[in-house]
Each structure stands twice: as C-alpha cells, then as structure tokens.
Coordinates of C-alpha atoms in Angstrom, one line a residue:
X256 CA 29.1 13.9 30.5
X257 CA 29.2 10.7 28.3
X258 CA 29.0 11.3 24.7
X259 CA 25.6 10.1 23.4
X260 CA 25.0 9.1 19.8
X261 CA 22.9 11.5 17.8
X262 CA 20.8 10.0 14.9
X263 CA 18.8 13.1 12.7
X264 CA 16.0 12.3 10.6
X265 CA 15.9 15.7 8.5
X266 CA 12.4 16.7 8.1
X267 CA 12.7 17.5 4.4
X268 CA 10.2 17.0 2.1
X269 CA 12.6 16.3 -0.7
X270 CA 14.0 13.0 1.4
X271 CA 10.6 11.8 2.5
X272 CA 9.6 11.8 -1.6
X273 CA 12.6 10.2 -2.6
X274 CA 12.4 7.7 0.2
X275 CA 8.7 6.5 -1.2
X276 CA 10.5 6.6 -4.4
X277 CA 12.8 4.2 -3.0
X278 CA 10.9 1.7 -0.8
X279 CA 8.3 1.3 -3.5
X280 CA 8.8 -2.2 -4.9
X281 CA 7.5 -1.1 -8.5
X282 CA 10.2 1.5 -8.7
X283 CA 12.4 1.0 -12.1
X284 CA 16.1 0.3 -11.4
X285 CA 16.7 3.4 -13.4
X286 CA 14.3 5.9 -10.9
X287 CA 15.3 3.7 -7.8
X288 CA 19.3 5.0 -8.9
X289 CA 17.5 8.5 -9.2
X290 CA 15.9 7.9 -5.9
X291 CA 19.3 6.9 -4.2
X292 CA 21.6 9.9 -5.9
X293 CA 18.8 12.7 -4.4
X294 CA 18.8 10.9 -1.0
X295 CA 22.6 11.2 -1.2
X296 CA 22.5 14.9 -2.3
X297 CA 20.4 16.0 0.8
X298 CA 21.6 14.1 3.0
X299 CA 25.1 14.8 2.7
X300 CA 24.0 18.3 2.6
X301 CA 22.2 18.0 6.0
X302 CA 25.1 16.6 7.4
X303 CA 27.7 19.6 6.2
X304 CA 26.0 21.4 8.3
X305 CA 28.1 23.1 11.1
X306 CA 31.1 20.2 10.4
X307 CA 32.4 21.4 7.2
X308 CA 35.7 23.4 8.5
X309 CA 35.8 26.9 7.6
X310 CA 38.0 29.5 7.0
X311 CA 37.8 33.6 6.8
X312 CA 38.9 35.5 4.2
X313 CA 38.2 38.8 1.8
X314 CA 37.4 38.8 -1.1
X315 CA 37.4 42.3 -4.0
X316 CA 33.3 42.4 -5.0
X317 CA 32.9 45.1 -7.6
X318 CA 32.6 47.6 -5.3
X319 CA 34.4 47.0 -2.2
X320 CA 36.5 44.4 0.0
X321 CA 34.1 42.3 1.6
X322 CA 35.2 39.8 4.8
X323 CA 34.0 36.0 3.7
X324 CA 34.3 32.4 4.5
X325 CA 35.2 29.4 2.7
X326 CA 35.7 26.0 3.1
X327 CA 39.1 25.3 4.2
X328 CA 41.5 23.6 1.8
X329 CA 43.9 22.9 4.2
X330 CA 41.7 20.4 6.3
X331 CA 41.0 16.9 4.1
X332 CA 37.8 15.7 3.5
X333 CA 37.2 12.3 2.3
X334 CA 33.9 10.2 1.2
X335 CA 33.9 6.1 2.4
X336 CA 31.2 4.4 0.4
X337 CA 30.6 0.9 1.9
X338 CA 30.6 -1.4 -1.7
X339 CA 28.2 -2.4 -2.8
X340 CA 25.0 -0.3 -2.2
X341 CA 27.3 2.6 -1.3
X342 CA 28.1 3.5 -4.2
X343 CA 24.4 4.7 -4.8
X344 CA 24.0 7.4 -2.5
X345 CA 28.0 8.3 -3.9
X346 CA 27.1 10.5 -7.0
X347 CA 24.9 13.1 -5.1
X348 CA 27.2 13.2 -2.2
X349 CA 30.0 14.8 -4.3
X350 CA 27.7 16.7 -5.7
X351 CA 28.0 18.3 -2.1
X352 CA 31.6 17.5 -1.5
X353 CA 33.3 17.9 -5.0
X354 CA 36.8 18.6 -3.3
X355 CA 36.6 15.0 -1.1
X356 CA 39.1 12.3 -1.4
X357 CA 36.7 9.1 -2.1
X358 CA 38.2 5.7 -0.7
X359 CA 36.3 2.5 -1.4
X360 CA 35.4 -0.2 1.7
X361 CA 33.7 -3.2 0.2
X362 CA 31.9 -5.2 2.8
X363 CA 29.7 -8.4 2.5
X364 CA 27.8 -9.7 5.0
X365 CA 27.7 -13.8 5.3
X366 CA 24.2 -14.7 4.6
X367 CA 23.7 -17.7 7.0
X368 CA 25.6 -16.1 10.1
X369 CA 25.1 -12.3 8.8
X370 CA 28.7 -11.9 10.0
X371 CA 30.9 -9.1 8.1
X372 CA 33.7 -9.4 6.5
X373 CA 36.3 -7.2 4.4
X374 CA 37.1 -8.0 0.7
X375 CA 38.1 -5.0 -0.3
X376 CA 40.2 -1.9 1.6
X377 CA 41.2 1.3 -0.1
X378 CA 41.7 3.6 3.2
X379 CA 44.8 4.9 3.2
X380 CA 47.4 3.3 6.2
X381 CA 47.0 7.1 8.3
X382 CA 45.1 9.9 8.4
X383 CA 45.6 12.8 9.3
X384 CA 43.9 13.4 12.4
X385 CA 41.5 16.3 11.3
X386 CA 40.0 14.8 8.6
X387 CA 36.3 15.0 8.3
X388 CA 35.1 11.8 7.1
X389 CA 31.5 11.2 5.8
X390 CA 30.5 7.2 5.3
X391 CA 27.7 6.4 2.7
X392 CA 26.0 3.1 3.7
X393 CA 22.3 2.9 2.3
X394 CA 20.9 0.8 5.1
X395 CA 22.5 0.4 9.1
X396 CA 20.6 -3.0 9.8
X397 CA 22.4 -5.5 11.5
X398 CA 25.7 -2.8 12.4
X399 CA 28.1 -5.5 11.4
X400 CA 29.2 -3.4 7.8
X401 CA 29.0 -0.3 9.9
X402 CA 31.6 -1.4 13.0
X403 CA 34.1 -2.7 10.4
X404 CA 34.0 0.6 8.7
X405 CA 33.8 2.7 11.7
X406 CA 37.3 0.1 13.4
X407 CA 39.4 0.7 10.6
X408 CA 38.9 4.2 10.5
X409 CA 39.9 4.4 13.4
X410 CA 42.9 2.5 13.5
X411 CA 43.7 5.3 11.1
X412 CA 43.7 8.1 13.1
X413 CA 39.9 9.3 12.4
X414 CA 38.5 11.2 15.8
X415 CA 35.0 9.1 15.7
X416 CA 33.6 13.1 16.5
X417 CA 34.4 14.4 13.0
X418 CA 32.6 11.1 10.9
X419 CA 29.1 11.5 9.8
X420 CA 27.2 8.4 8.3
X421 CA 24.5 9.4 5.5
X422 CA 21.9 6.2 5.5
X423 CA 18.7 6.1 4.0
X424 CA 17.1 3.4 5.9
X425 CA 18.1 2.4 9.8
X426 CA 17.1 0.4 12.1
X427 CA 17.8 -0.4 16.1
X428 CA 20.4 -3.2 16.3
X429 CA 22.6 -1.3 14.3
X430 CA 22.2 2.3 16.2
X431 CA 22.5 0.6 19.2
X432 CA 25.9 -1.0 18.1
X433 CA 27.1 2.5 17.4
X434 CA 25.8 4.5 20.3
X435 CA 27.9 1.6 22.3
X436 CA 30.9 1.8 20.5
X437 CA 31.0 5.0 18.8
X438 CA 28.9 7.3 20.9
X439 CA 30.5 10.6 19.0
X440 CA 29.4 9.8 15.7
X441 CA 26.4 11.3 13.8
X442 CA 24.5 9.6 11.7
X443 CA 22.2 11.6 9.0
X444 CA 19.0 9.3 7.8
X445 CA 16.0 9.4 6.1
X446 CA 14.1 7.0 8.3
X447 CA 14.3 4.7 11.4
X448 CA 12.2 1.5 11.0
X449 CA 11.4 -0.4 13.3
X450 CA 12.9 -4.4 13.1
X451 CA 14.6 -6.8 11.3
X452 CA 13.6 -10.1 9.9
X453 CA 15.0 -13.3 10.3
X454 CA 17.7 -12.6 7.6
X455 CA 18.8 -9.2 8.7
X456 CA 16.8 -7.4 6.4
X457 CA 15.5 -4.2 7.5
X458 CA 10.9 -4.0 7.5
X459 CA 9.4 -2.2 6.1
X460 CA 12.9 -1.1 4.5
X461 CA 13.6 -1.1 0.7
X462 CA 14.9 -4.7 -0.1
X463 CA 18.4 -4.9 -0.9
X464 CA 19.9 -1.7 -1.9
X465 CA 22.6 -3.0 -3.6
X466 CA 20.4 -5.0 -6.3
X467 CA 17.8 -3.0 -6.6
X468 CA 20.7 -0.3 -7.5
X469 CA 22.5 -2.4 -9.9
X470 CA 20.2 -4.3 -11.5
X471 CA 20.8 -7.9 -9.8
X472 CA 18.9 -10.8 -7.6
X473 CA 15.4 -11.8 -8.0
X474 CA 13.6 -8.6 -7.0
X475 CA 15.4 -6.0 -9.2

C-alpha cells in the first residue's frame, strides 16, 4: 500500500484558544510569544504520542518492585526549528522533550520568487538512523522551507517515518508538496486554512510569524 501523508488537527481546546490568541492582529508581541510557546507545548505533546521510543524496566516503589516504562536513552531525539519563526514554538517543545538534541536550520524565502534558500545549517553530517526527529515550523505555506528541511534530513540518514512537523497554521500547497515527496511524515497542526495570497502568505493565517514573534516589520 503507498504510504499516505497523515496531517492531525488535535481537537484540543487548549490549541484552538491559543490559536485565536495568535491570529488576532491586536495580540501584543509579548502574549502572541505566549501564544506560540503553548502551541508548541501541545503540539509537541500530541505528536509524542505513540513515537517517543520506549523502554521497560522495574523500578523499587515503597512497597514493592513494580515493572515500568521509560523513555529510551539509548535512542536520540533531536528538535530542528526552522529560523526564524521556529524558534517560537521552540521553548514549549522542550518543555516536552527536555532530553532532545536542538539543531538550528535557518531558511529564508526570496520575496519576489518565494524560492528557499539555506543561510544557515547546524545538522550534524549523519545521523544515526533511529533518530526521532520533530521539526518546528510555525506556518507550512508555500512547502519550499519545509522540502529543504525535510532533503537535508535526509541526506543524513533520517527515515522520513520517524519525523513529525509541529505547525500552527498550514495550508494546501505545502501539504501537497509533502504528501508527494515525503508521504511517511506526520505533521501535527493547529489549523488547515484554506489559500494563499499572491505573496505566499497563508489567509486567514496569522501574518508573519517570525515578526510578529520578535518584534519586527510593519505589523508587529
């Protein structure tokens, strides 16, 4: 059977909150941050879910041995945050994942041609092969930032099967670019919208994640 790529929109009501948090455009820089750390929490929680590798063990409670599981250290995890707006949903996902590896990918996306490109790679030259990877990237519009990620991990050694992508806002072009490409992958967001507009920009959407998060261009 060919693989077929699963998007889940967690019906929480602590993500739908914090997304009208975040797509309100009289949200404070300050609360919008707040807004994208909570959005990172649960939704890097939702996606631990039955990937996390685990491990069984006993442990000595005060009264007897008891059989347990963990999480298993011998298996790396690692957090990619796609620079900039990345970094905002980075805080509450190790919240989740304290024991990840973080690796930084900065992407910027020409605004004429809305073609990616790579300023900035920290990923190691090989992984090892069952490392569970989780990718924060606040909005999949276009795909370009996304496929860049997603190719180098590869190259790497990451099994596509064993990466989950945490976004808050997503939209078609960019799911359709991964279900082509990456059909394995699972992708953990808050919302699908429906279009982009002439500049790439996801509507409704939330604006620019990375300004709004930072402080920077006209509307934050």
């Amino acid at each position: 059977m060919t693989p077929q790529l699963r998007i889940y929109v967690p019906p929480h009501p602590l993500i739908q909150h914090w997304l009208t948090v975040a797509r309100d455009r009289q949200t404070p820089m300050p609360l919008f941050r707040v807004a994208m750390t909570e959005l990172g929490r649960w939704l890097a929680y939702e996606a631990a879910r039955e990937w996390l590798p685990t491990a069984e063990t006993v442990v000595e409670t005060p009264l007897a041995p008891c059989a347990a599981m963990v999480v298993n250290p011998q298996v790396p995890i690692v957090v990619v945050p796609i620079l900039r707006a990345g970094l905002a949903l980075l805080d509450g996902a190790q919240g989740v994942l304290p024991t990840a590896k973080t690796y930084h990918l900065g992407i910027v996306r020409d605004e004429a041609t809305l073609e990616p490109s790579c300023y900035l790679n920290k990923l190691p030259p090989q992984f090892d092969p069952q490392t569970r990877v989780l990718i924060s990237e606040p909005m999949l519009a276009t795909g370009g930032s996304i496929m860049v990620a997603m190719q180098e991990l590869v190259q790497r050694g990451i099994d596509p099967a064993l990466v989950r992508i945490i976004s808050v806002v997503t939209a078609p072009p960019a799911l359709q670019k991964l279900g082509a490409h990456f059909p394995a992958v699972q992708v953990y967001a808050a919302t699908i919208d429906e279009k982009l507009n002439e500049q790439g920009f996801i509507v409704p959407g939330l604006g620019d994640a990375g300004d709004r998060a930072f402080g920077t261009g006209e509307e934050a």
